[in-house]
C-alpha cells in the first residue's frame, strides 16, 4: 500500500489511500495463503457461490442442472460455471474493487448461510500463478443484456467491455488464466485435476475436468459424501465409512463414529486411531464448508483431550477466516466443539456398555487420552475408571481387579518411589499403584467415589517400614558397631541406617527416600551455604525436625550378614557406601553428583581391598 504525498493540506480535505496491487499480491502469497495451489480453490469457490445464487434465482431447477467445468492443457487453466453471472455494472463494482464482495449486499446471516466466501479477495489469488485474469460473464438475472469481458492485470490496471450475446450463449462465468512459467507445478493438467479432487470431492454441484486431449471429461465428485449415501445394512455402512477414513487418513480406523449436528448442518465421521498417540500431540482434522475443503489441519474443531481421533466433517454454518484455510474462533465453533466432544463421550459409553472387546482395544491404545478426559469429566470417570490400566505391585492391571485384592490401595507420588518399593511391598502383601505417571495419582485417589468400600492413601515411608520384620535383639546388638559406622559414613546424605528382615532375600538393601526427606536435603544444603546467618539458623533448626532418608539393610541377604560382621572400620564404611550406592541405583531416580562419586569410590576401594587380600 502506497501513501500519497504527506504535505499538509490547508483545506483539510480527505485523501484516498493508494493501493500497490503488486505489493498486495506479494502479501497474499507470503502471508495470507499457505501455497499458490489455493488459486484453484478460490476459483472453484467463486463458481460454487455463483451456482448457489443461480439456484436461489431459479429454485425449480434440478440440483444437477448447473455445474462447474475445469479445463487445463498446460498452456491455460479455465474454470467455467453456470452460475448467476455478472453484468457490466457488477464487473466494475465487484471485480475492480478490492475487498468488496457481491454477497455483501445480502444480510450477514443470509450471506453465511448461502455462500462460502465472505471477503471478496479470492480472485486476487489468481495472481499467484498468472499475470492476467480474463473473465467472460453473462448475467442470469437480466438475460437480455450482452456478455461482458474483464481483464485484470497484476499491475493494478484492468479493462472491461461488452460483447455480443454470442460470445457467451448461456448465463454464467468463465475465468481463464495463462500461467507463468515458474508455476508449472500447480497448473499442469494432472495437477489441476488432483487439486480439483482435493478441494472439491464433496461439493454438491457436478464438477468435471477436461485435459484437452479430446477424451471424455473426468468427474471430480461422482458420488456424494459417504455419510450421505444409503447402504443395504448397518454393517455395510460401517465398512464403507471405515474404508473412506482409511482412504483419507491412511490408516484403518479402530472404529468410526458418525457425527451429525443438524443445528449447524454438520455431518461427518471421527476415525479412532488404532495406535497410541504421544501425549499432548494433536492431529489436524479435515474440515469442509458446504462441500469445499477448508483445512486439513483444523485442530480447533475438537477439544485437546480428543487426540485419539481424526475427523472429516462438512459443515454449513462454520465461519472461515480471511484466507479460508482455517476456522474463525467464535461462539458457533465453540458450540460445535462441545457438541462433538459429547459425541465422543457417547461413543465411549456405548463401547463400555455393549462392546467390551472394542473397549479393551481402545483402552490398550488410548488409556492416556481417556485418563486425561476422566480427570475433568465425572461421567467418564464413573464409567471407565475401574477399567483403566495402571502399573501396580501386581503388574499392569485395572483398578477394578486390583481393588478386589487390596481393600486399601497405596499410591506413590513418583515413578522413582514406586521403583524403590515395588518388589518389597509386593512381598509384604501391600497393594501399591505407581502414581508417577500423568493423571494416575489423581485418578487413583478418586477410586472411592466409584468403590466406597476401597480406601486410598499415599504411600509413606512409615507405612512400608512397619511391614518389615525387626531382627532379634542379639542380632541387633551384634550389628550395632557396623550400623554406627554406616550412619556416620552416610550422614553426608542425611541418611539413617536400620537392620530389618524382608523379602525378597535377594535384595540387600532398600533406600526409602520420601519427598519430605528430599526437601530436607535441599534445606540442609541452603543452611550450609548460608552458615552463620539468620536464614542458616532457621534452616538448621528445621533440619532437626524433618524426616530423613533411610537405608534399610536386609538381614536375610547373605551379603548383608557378611558386611555387618566386618571388624575393619574403613572396610565397613566402604561396604556401607557401596550398599547405599546400589540401593540408590535400584531406585532408578537421578543420582546426585556426590552419589555418583561415592559409587565410583566405593567400588574402587572394594576392588583394591580384594586385590590386597588376594596378594
XYZ file of C-alpha atoms in Angstrom, residues 2-610:
609
model
C 1.439 3.375 -1.065
C 0.627 6.551 0.827
C 0.015 9.825 -1.008
C 2.051 12.988 -0.566
C 2.284 13.780 3.143
C 2.347 17.556 2.744
C -0.190 19.380 4.905
C -3.398 20.249 3.055
C -4.526 23.738 4.220
C -8.131 22.953 3.390
C -8.051 19.740 5.437
C -9.567 17.777 2.532
C -9.875 13.986 2.804
C -7.466 11.944 0.729
C -7.636 8.362 -0.520
C -5.133 5.576 0.142
C -3.380 4.322 -2.975
C -3.071 0.525 -3.233
C 0.054 -1.055 -4.682
C -1.522 -4.191 -6.164
C 1.810 -5.909 -6.755
C 2.676 -5.430 -3.102
C -0.737 -6.699 -2.073
C -0.331 -9.830 -4.203
C 3.071 -10.442 -2.624
C 1.481 -10.059 0.808
C -1.199 -12.607 -0.071
C 1.273 -15.124 -1.454
C 3.617 -14.988 1.521
C 1.303 -14.382 4.471
C -2.385 -14.955 3.781
C -2.319 -18.145 1.722
C -0.233 -21.186 2.545
C 0.511 -22.132 -1.078
C -0.116 -20.970 -4.665
C -2.336 -24.010 -5.121
C -5.197 -22.151 -3.419
C -5.845 -20.243 -6.653
C -7.915 -23.182 -7.940
C -9.861 -23.462 -4.700
C -10.715 -19.763 -4.861
C -11.903 -20.061 -8.474
C -13.993 -23.130 -7.656
C -15.353 -21.409 -4.585
C -16.444 -18.368 -6.579
C -18.105 -20.742 -9.036
C -19.954 -22.545 -6.234
C -21.198 -19.245 -4.821
C -22.417 -18.250 -8.279
C -24.267 -21.575 -8.597
C -25.834 -21.042 -5.168
C -27.133 -17.666 -6.297
C -28.401 -19.194 -9.578
C -30.384 -21.857 -7.699
C -31.858 -19.133 -5.479
C -32.895 -17.314 -8.645
C -34.359 -20.465 -10.214
C -35.429 -22.685 -7.296
C -37.394 -25.044 -9.563
C -34.261 -26.103 -11.467
C -32.935 -29.632 -10.716
C -29.938 -29.815 -8.401
C -27.647 -31.039 -11.176
C -28.912 -28.605 -13.831
C -25.973 -26.264 -13.269
C -22.367 -27.281 -12.839
C -18.667 -26.402 -12.964
C -16.271 -27.345 -15.785
C -12.487 -27.184 -15.434
C -10.011 -27.184 -18.312
C -6.213 -27.314 -18.322
C -3.934 -28.272 -21.210
C -0.593 -26.923 -19.952
C -0.960 -23.523 -21.587
C -4.171 -22.253 -19.963
C -6.338 -23.000 -16.941
C -10.035 -22.330 -17.283
C -12.904 -22.549 -14.799
C -16.434 -22.247 -16.205
C -19.700 -22.241 -14.251
C -23.430 -21.998 -14.965
C -23.904 -19.576 -12.104
C -25.729 -16.301 -11.804
C -23.154 -14.363 -13.832
C -22.261 -10.654 -13.882
C -23.469 -7.548 -15.641
C -21.155 -4.744 -16.750
C -22.086 -2.781 -13.617
C -21.319 -5.841 -11.459
C -17.890 -6.153 -13.052
C -16.929 -2.571 -12.209
C -18.398 -2.836 -8.721
C -17.061 -6.211 -7.615
C -14.104 -7.296 -9.751
C -12.341 -3.938 -9.750
C -12.806 -3.055 -6.073
C -10.509 -4.984 -3.718
C -12.185 -6.259 -0.568
C -15.778 -5.908 -1.773
C -17.935 -8.988 -2.205
C -21.110 -9.333 -4.230
C -22.555 -11.183 -1.243
C -22.279 -8.116 0.978
C -25.483 -6.783 -0.486
C -27.273 -9.504 1.477
C -27.728 -9.594 5.193
C -24.765 -11.111 7.060
C -26.724 -14.082 8.367
C -28.044 -14.877 4.893
C -24.569 -14.474 3.458
C -23.100 -17.032 5.822
C -25.901 -19.464 5.226
C -25.748 -19.331 1.420
C -22.142 -18.658 0.435
C -18.700 -19.986 1.240
C -16.718 -16.804 0.650
C -17.146 -13.639 2.681
C -14.183 -11.415 1.962
C -14.236 -10.630 -1.788
C -10.449 -11.011 -2.273
C -10.327 -14.585 -3.573
C -9.843 -13.559 -7.217
C -6.525 -11.932 -6.288
C -5.112 -15.383 -5.527
C -5.033 -15.987 -9.294
C -2.135 -13.529 -9.491
C -0.091 -16.124 -7.595
C 0.110 -18.154 -10.826
C -0.728 -15.696 -13.638
C -0.073 -12.083 -14.566
C -3.521 -11.591 -16.100
C -7.046 -12.757 -15.261
C -9.570 -12.980 -18.071
C -13.255 -13.099 -17.094
C -16.138 -13.598 -19.516
C -19.616 -13.485 -17.947
C -23.292 -13.180 -18.743
C -25.953 -12.440 -16.141
C -28.852 -14.803 -15.483
C -30.764 -12.041 -13.689
C -31.004 -9.919 -16.869
C -30.594 -12.431 -19.723
C -31.222 -9.831 -22.425
C -28.093 -7.815 -21.593
C -24.863 -8.507 -23.518
C -21.960 -10.523 -22.227
C -19.148 -8.643 -20.506
C -15.398 -9.200 -20.677
C -12.997 -8.125 -17.937
C -9.194 -8.361 -17.976
C -7.316 -7.638 -14.783
C -3.526 -7.341 -14.612
C -1.071 -7.661 -11.756
C -0.002 -4.045 -12.039
C -3.467 -2.938 -10.887
C -4.935 -1.991 -14.258
C -7.970 -3.549 -15.901
C -10.210 -3.208 -18.946
C -13.887 -4.037 -19.336
C -16.108 -4.125 -22.390
C -19.388 -5.584 -23.551
C -19.554 -8.290 -26.214
C -22.308 -9.705 -28.406
C -24.544 -12.293 -26.759
C -22.970 -14.949 -28.980
C -19.699 -14.554 -27.076
C -21.353 -16.255 -24.135
C -24.575 -18.012 -25.234
C -25.558 -19.175 -21.727
C -25.574 -17.364 -18.407
C -22.567 -17.998 -16.201
C -18.906 -17.075 -15.922
C -15.633 -18.302 -17.428
C -12.303 -17.402 -15.823
C -9.175 -18.063 -17.903
C -5.585 -17.884 -16.701
C -2.362 -18.049 -18.711
C 0.085 -19.420 -16.128
C 3.577 -18.081 -15.688
C 6.442 -20.448 -16.492
C 7.624 -20.577 -12.878
C 4.372 -22.094 -11.540
C 4.049 -25.084 -13.834
C 3.892 -27.477 -10.880
C 0.488 -26.010 -9.960
C -1.011 -25.632 -13.415
C -0.168 -28.875 -15.238
C -3.319 -30.789 -16.285
C -2.715 -33.707 -13.907
C -2.071 -31.324 -11.014
C -5.157 -29.237 -11.743
C -7.277 -32.399 -11.768
C -5.695 -33.576 -8.492
C -6.248 -30.192 -6.842
C -9.869 -30.154 -8.001
C -10.429 -33.564 -6.377
C -8.615 -32.472 -3.257
C -10.691 -29.353 -2.745
C -14.000 -30.301 -4.339
C -14.655 -34.020 -3.851
C -17.631 -33.294 -1.548
C -19.175 -30.387 -3.479
C -22.935 -30.753 -4.070
C -22.718 -29.450 -7.662
C -21.379 -31.550 -10.579
C -17.727 -30.754 -11.339
C -15.896 -32.118 -14.409
C -12.341 -31.796 -15.710
C -11.067 -31.756 -19.300
C -7.346 -32.034 -20.114
C -7.745 -31.009 -23.761
C -6.864 -34.400 -25.233
C -10.318 -34.908 -26.688
C -11.353 -37.666 -24.309
C -14.440 -37.628 -22.109
C -14.353 -35.288 -19.148
C -13.438 -36.658 -15.723
C -15.957 -36.338 -12.927
C -14.348 -34.762 -9.886
C -17.153 -35.644 -7.460
C -19.066 -38.591 -8.929
C -20.606 -39.608 -5.594
C -21.962 -37.715 -2.613
C -20.176 -37.832 0.729
C -20.137 -41.385 2.161
C -22.322 -40.407 5.115
C -24.928 -39.022 2.701
C -25.315 -42.315 0.807
C -27.721 -45.158 1.547
C -26.494 -48.675 2.324
C -28.309 -52.030 2.426
C -27.281 -52.826 6.030
C -25.717 -51.060 9.036
C -22.685 -53.294 8.626
C -22.233 -52.188 5.026
C -22.477 -48.563 6.131
C -19.897 -49.088 8.867
C -17.486 -50.771 6.446
C -17.940 -48.014 3.863
C -17.243 -45.272 6.400
C -14.158 -47.126 7.666
C -12.905 -47.523 4.087
C -13.385 -43.801 3.481
C -11.489 -42.973 6.671
C -8.636 -45.243 5.549
C -8.596 -43.564 2.138
C -8.469 -40.079 3.629
C -6.107 -40.623 6.584
C -4.047 -43.650 5.556
C -4.906 -45.954 8.491
C -7.618 -48.494 9.172
C -9.720 -46.985 11.979
C -10.248 -48.934 15.153
C -13.826 -47.719 14.799
C -15.713 -44.892 13.108
C -18.045 -42.512 14.932
C -20.729 -40.797 12.888
C -21.054 -37.081 13.573
C -24.341 -35.295 12.909
C -25.184 -31.829 14.238
C -28.335 -30.666 12.409
C -28.325 -27.260 14.119
C -25.208 -26.216 12.213
C -25.609 -28.549 9.244
C -22.568 -30.622 10.186
C -22.065 -34.229 9.125
C -19.007 -36.424 9.041
C -17.063 -39.124 10.816
C -14.444 -39.415 13.539
C -11.901 -42.187 12.953
C -10.466 -43.752 16.109
C -6.714 -44.178 15.738
C -5.617 -47.817 16.122
C -2.310 -46.959 17.816
C -1.145 -44.956 20.795
C -0.751 -41.230 20.267
C 2.068 -39.398 22.108
C 0.704 -37.363 24.993
C -0.209 -33.837 24.019
C 0.082 -34.450 20.298
C -2.893 -33.097 18.387
C -3.853 -34.216 14.906
C -5.373 -31.909 12.355
C -8.847 -32.634 11.050
C -10.282 -32.236 7.556
C -12.996 -29.606 7.558
C -15.202 -28.861 4.547
C -17.556 -25.911 4.452
C -20.534 -26.511 2.163
C -18.551 -29.243 0.443
C -15.384 -27.216 -0.209
C -12.272 -28.336 1.655
C -11.274 -25.606 4.075
C -8.419 -27.180 6.011
C -6.634 -30.473 6.585
C -5.133 -29.286 9.879
C -8.102 -27.815 11.750
C -7.125 -28.611 15.347
C -9.738 -26.259 16.771
C -12.732 -28.406 15.788
C -12.200 -30.771 18.779
C -11.008 -30.284 22.380
C -7.381 -31.047 23.253
C -8.180 -34.322 25.016
C -9.647 -35.856 21.840
C -6.263 -36.624 20.275
C -7.267 -40.277 19.779
C -9.463 -39.466 16.755
C -9.140 -37.756 13.392
C -12.233 -36.223 11.859
C -13.501 -35.343 8.435
C -16.599 -33.156 8.527
C -18.676 -30.988 6.241
C -20.488 -28.057 7.829
C -22.875 -25.357 6.696
C -22.543 -22.724 9.414
C -18.870 -22.637 10.378
C -17.153 -19.376 9.547
C -13.819 -19.401 7.683
C -11.035 -16.898 8.248
C -9.969 -14.433 5.569
C -7.615 -16.958 3.941
C -10.370 -19.591 4.108
C -7.774 -22.095 5.329
C -8.884 -22.284 8.969
C -11.916 -21.639 11.163
C -12.827 -18.391 12.843
C -12.989 -18.796 16.620
C -16.494 -17.692 17.570
C -19.463 -18.891 19.610
C -20.612 -21.219 16.832
C -17.265 -23.008 16.682
C -17.206 -23.305 20.496
C -20.679 -24.845 20.470
C -19.680 -27.267 17.703
C -16.561 -28.289 19.641
C -18.630 -29.010 22.760
C -21.234 -30.977 20.779
C -18.600 -33.106 19.035
C -16.934 -33.777 22.388
C -20.276 -35.063 23.656
C -20.491 -37.413 20.654
C -17.099 -38.875 21.572
C -18.177 -39.362 25.185
C -21.323 -41.119 23.996
C -19.269 -43.471 21.826
C -17.056 -44.398 24.799
C -20.178 -45.019 26.874
C -21.657 -47.304 24.225
C -18.409 -49.257 23.945
C -18.254 -49.681 27.731
C -21.865 -50.862 27.878
C -22.113 -53.133 24.848
C -18.721 -53.938 23.282
C -16.096 -54.925 25.872
C -13.676 -56.206 23.208
C -13.719 -52.853 21.417
C -13.348 -51.050 24.733
C -10.341 -53.192 25.676
C -8.606 -52.500 22.346
C -9.396 -48.821 22.648
C -8.046 -48.539 26.202
C -4.952 -50.522 25.328
C -4.063 -47.898 22.735
C -5.517 -44.735 24.257
C -5.711 -45.103 28.029
C -3.750 -41.869 28.498
C -6.318 -39.917 26.471
C -9.143 -41.430 28.490
C -7.318 -40.658 31.752
C -6.973 -37.030 30.733
C -10.687 -36.952 29.982
C -11.648 -38.721 33.206
C -9.785 -36.139 35.305
C -12.229 -33.454 34.165
C -15.323 -35.493 33.291
C -17.169 -37.162 36.161
C -19.319 -39.242 33.831
C -16.312 -40.775 32.092
C -14.650 -41.207 35.486
C -17.563 -43.264 36.845
C -17.841 -45.192 33.620
C -14.240 -46.111 32.880
C -12.012 -45.636 35.941
C -12.391 -49.268 37.084
C -11.332 -50.421 33.595
C -8.278 -48.217 33.122
C -4.868 -49.959 33.317
C -2.309 -48.904 35.925
C 1.162 -50.098 36.909
C 0.883 -51.820 40.278
C 2.709 -54.248 42.519
C 0.507 -56.926 40.918
C 1.716 -55.938 37.452
C -0.205 -53.932 34.852
C -3.837 -54.362 35.739
C -7.115 -52.486 36.008
C -8.121 -50.724 39.197
C -11.203 -52.939 39.343
C -9.108 -56.110 39.547
C -6.571 -54.514 41.869
C -9.218 -53.279 44.316
C -10.702 -56.780 44.598
C -7.390 -57.990 46.061
C -6.429 -54.937 48.114
C -9.007 -53.196 50.289
C -6.503 -50.393 50.859
C -4.742 -49.075 47.790
C -1.484 -47.208 48.342
C -0.190 -44.833 45.681
C 3.268 -43.358 45.194
C 3.891 -39.774 44.152
C 6.607 -40.572 41.612
C 7.869 -43.336 39.380
C 11.129 -43.421 41.358
C 9.312 -44.083 44.639
C 7.396 -46.930 43.046
C 10.585 -48.486 41.659
C 12.135 -48.284 45.116
C 9.415 -50.170 46.930
C 7.631 -52.331 44.338
C 9.337 -55.670 44.945
C 9.447 -55.344 48.729
C 5.893 -54.026 49.023
C 4.648 -56.900 46.899
C 6.434 -59.428 49.083
C 4.913 -57.752 52.137
C 1.424 -58.043 50.687
C 0.946 -54.301 50.180
C -1.033 -53.078 47.184
C 0.815 -50.128 45.652
C -0.023 -48.239 42.467
C 2.540 -46.221 40.553
C 1.158 -42.684 40.747
C 4.087 -41.069 38.989
C 2.576 -41.032 35.540
C 0.418 -38.216 34.213
C -3.063 -38.221 35.790
C -2.562 -41.562 37.633
C -2.188 -40.362 41.216
C -5.162 -38.010 40.947
C -7.343 -40.694 39.400
C -6.437 -43.387 41.950
C -7.387 -41.027 44.766
C -10.845 -40.728 43.182
C -11.420 -44.502 43.247
C -13.513 -44.355 46.494
C -16.040 -42.216 44.579
C -16.694 -45.285 42.429
C -15.992 -48.003 45.011
C -16.679 -46.621 48.516
C -15.507 -49.862 50.131
C -11.941 -49.255 48.867
C -9.555 -46.983 50.739
C -6.795 -44.999 49.058
C -3.784 -43.380 50.706
C -0.393 -42.020 49.716
C 2.446 -44.416 50.434
C 4.530 -43.073 53.316
C 7.906 -44.499 54.411
C 6.472 -45.401 57.816
C 3.779 -47.500 56.135
C 6.365 -49.591 54.339
C 8.828 -49.927 57.206
C 6.004 -51.000 59.514
C 5.590 -54.106 57.345
C 9.277 -55.064 57.597
C 10.133 -57.548 60.328
C 12.609 -56.480 63.052
C 15.654 -58.610 63.770
C 16.095 -60.289 67.143
C 17.820 -58.393 69.947
C 21.082 -60.374 69.827
C 21.471 -59.748 66.089
C 20.703 -56.054 66.590
C 23.360 -55.747 69.320
C 25.962 -57.629 67.268
C 25.379 -55.343 64.293
C 25.382 -52.118 66.353
C 29.078 -51.199 65.706
C 28.612 -51.652 61.948
C 25.378 -49.665 61.916
C 27.091 -46.806 63.774
C 29.912 -46.701 61.230
C 27.371 -46.850 58.375
C 25.345 -43.953 59.798
C 28.478 -41.883 60.125
C 29.551 -42.684 56.541
C 26.147 -41.753 55.120
C 25.492 -38.711 57.281
C 26.565 -36.517 54.384
C 23.445 -37.743 52.555
C 21.179 -37.181 55.577
C 20.536 -40.911 55.614
C 19.817 -43.128 58.609
C 20.602 -46.870 58.593
C 18.491 -49.707 60.039
C 18.589 -53.519 60.001
C 15.404 -55.481 59.189
C 14.327 -58.723 57.540
C 12.174 -58.690 54.426
C 11.508 -60.458 51.168
C 12.861 -60.934 48.646
C 16.052 -62.116 50.301
C 17.978 -61.313 47.125
C 17.530 -57.578 47.852
C 20.417 -56.484 50.120
C 19.074 -53.029 50.930
C 16.141 -50.685 50.438
C 16.544 -46.908 50.220
C 13.393 -45.208 51.499
C 13.578 -41.631 50.336
C 10.392 -39.645 50.865
C 9.523 -36.250 49.439
C 9.982 -34.737 52.905
C 13.486 -36.172 53.112
C 14.408 -34.733 49.726
C 13.098 -31.341 50.810
C 15.149 -31.635 53.974
C 18.324 -32.212 51.981
C 17.588 -29.071 49.986
C 17.133 -27.106 53.205
C 20.344 -28.566 54.600
C 22.297 -27.516 51.545
C 20.932 -23.983 51.828
C 21.796 -23.924 55.532
C 25.373 -24.970 54.819
C 25.668 -22.342 52.102
C 24.397 -19.633 54.481
C 26.038 -20.918 57.655
C 26.241 -18.313 60.386
C 23.400 -16.140 59.149
C 19.863 -15.838 60.458
C 18.466 -17.780 57.493
C 21.020 -20.538 58.051
C 19.986 -20.797 61.733
C 16.305 -21.105 60.764
C 17.015 -23.805 58.197
C 19.286 -25.590 60.610
C 16.537 -25.670 63.245
C 14.106 -27.087 60.715
C 16.590 -29.749 59.735
C 16.476 -31.451 63.111
C 12.689 -31.848 62.972
C 12.291 -33.102 59.401
C 12.352 -36.809 58.391
C 15.458 -38.252 56.781
C 16.123 -40.839 54.113
C 16.616 -44.365 55.453
C 18.810 -47.204 54.198
C 17.251 -50.467 55.422
C 19.616 -53.429 55.291
C 18.137 -56.881 54.789
C 19.391 -59.382 57.363
C 18.123 -62.232 55.161
C 20.630 -61.318 52.463
C 23.987 -63.211 52.709
C 25.975 -60.178 51.617
C 24.488 -58.041 54.402
C 25.139 -60.723 57.011
C 28.797 -60.741 55.930
C 29.009 -56.939 55.908
C 27.678 -56.401 59.440
C 30.346 -58.784 60.748
C 33.246 -56.774 59.307
C 35.624 -55.648 62.051
C 37.809 -53.349 59.927
C 36.342 -49.812 60.285
C 37.435 -48.494 56.870
C 36.206 -51.596 55.091
C 32.931 -51.403 56.992
C 32.439 -47.786 55.920
C 33.226 -48.656 52.308
C 30.761 -51.550 52.296
C 28.031 -49.318 53.722
C 28.692 -46.735 50.997
C 28.560 -49.488 48.353
C 25.236 -50.772 49.709
C 23.847 -47.227 49.658
C 25.021 -46.697 46.087
C 23.495 -49.980 44.920
C 20.159 -49.146 46.584
C 20.208 -45.638 45.046
C 20.745 -47.089 41.568
C 17.947 -49.614 42.057
C 15.593 -46.749 42.909
C 16.086 -45.513 39.307
C 15.999 -41.901 40.365
C 18.602 -39.462 39.028
C 21.814 -39.670 41.024
C 23.330 -36.560 42.512
C 26.986 -35.861 41.708
C 28.027 -36.790 45.249
C 26.240 -40.147 44.962
C 27.889 -40.931 41.623
C 31.257 -40.097 43.155
C 30.511 -42.318 46.170
C 29.570 -45.267 43.941
C 32.802 -44.993 41.953
C 34.951 -44.545 45.035
C 33.404 -47.437 46.990
C 33.756 -49.767 44.010
C 37.424 -48.926 43.587
C 38.084 -49.245 47.332
C 36.433 -52.657 47.485
C 38.367 -53.760 44.386
C 41.637 -52.564 45.917
C 40.833 -54.393 49.166
C 40.087 -57.597 47.274
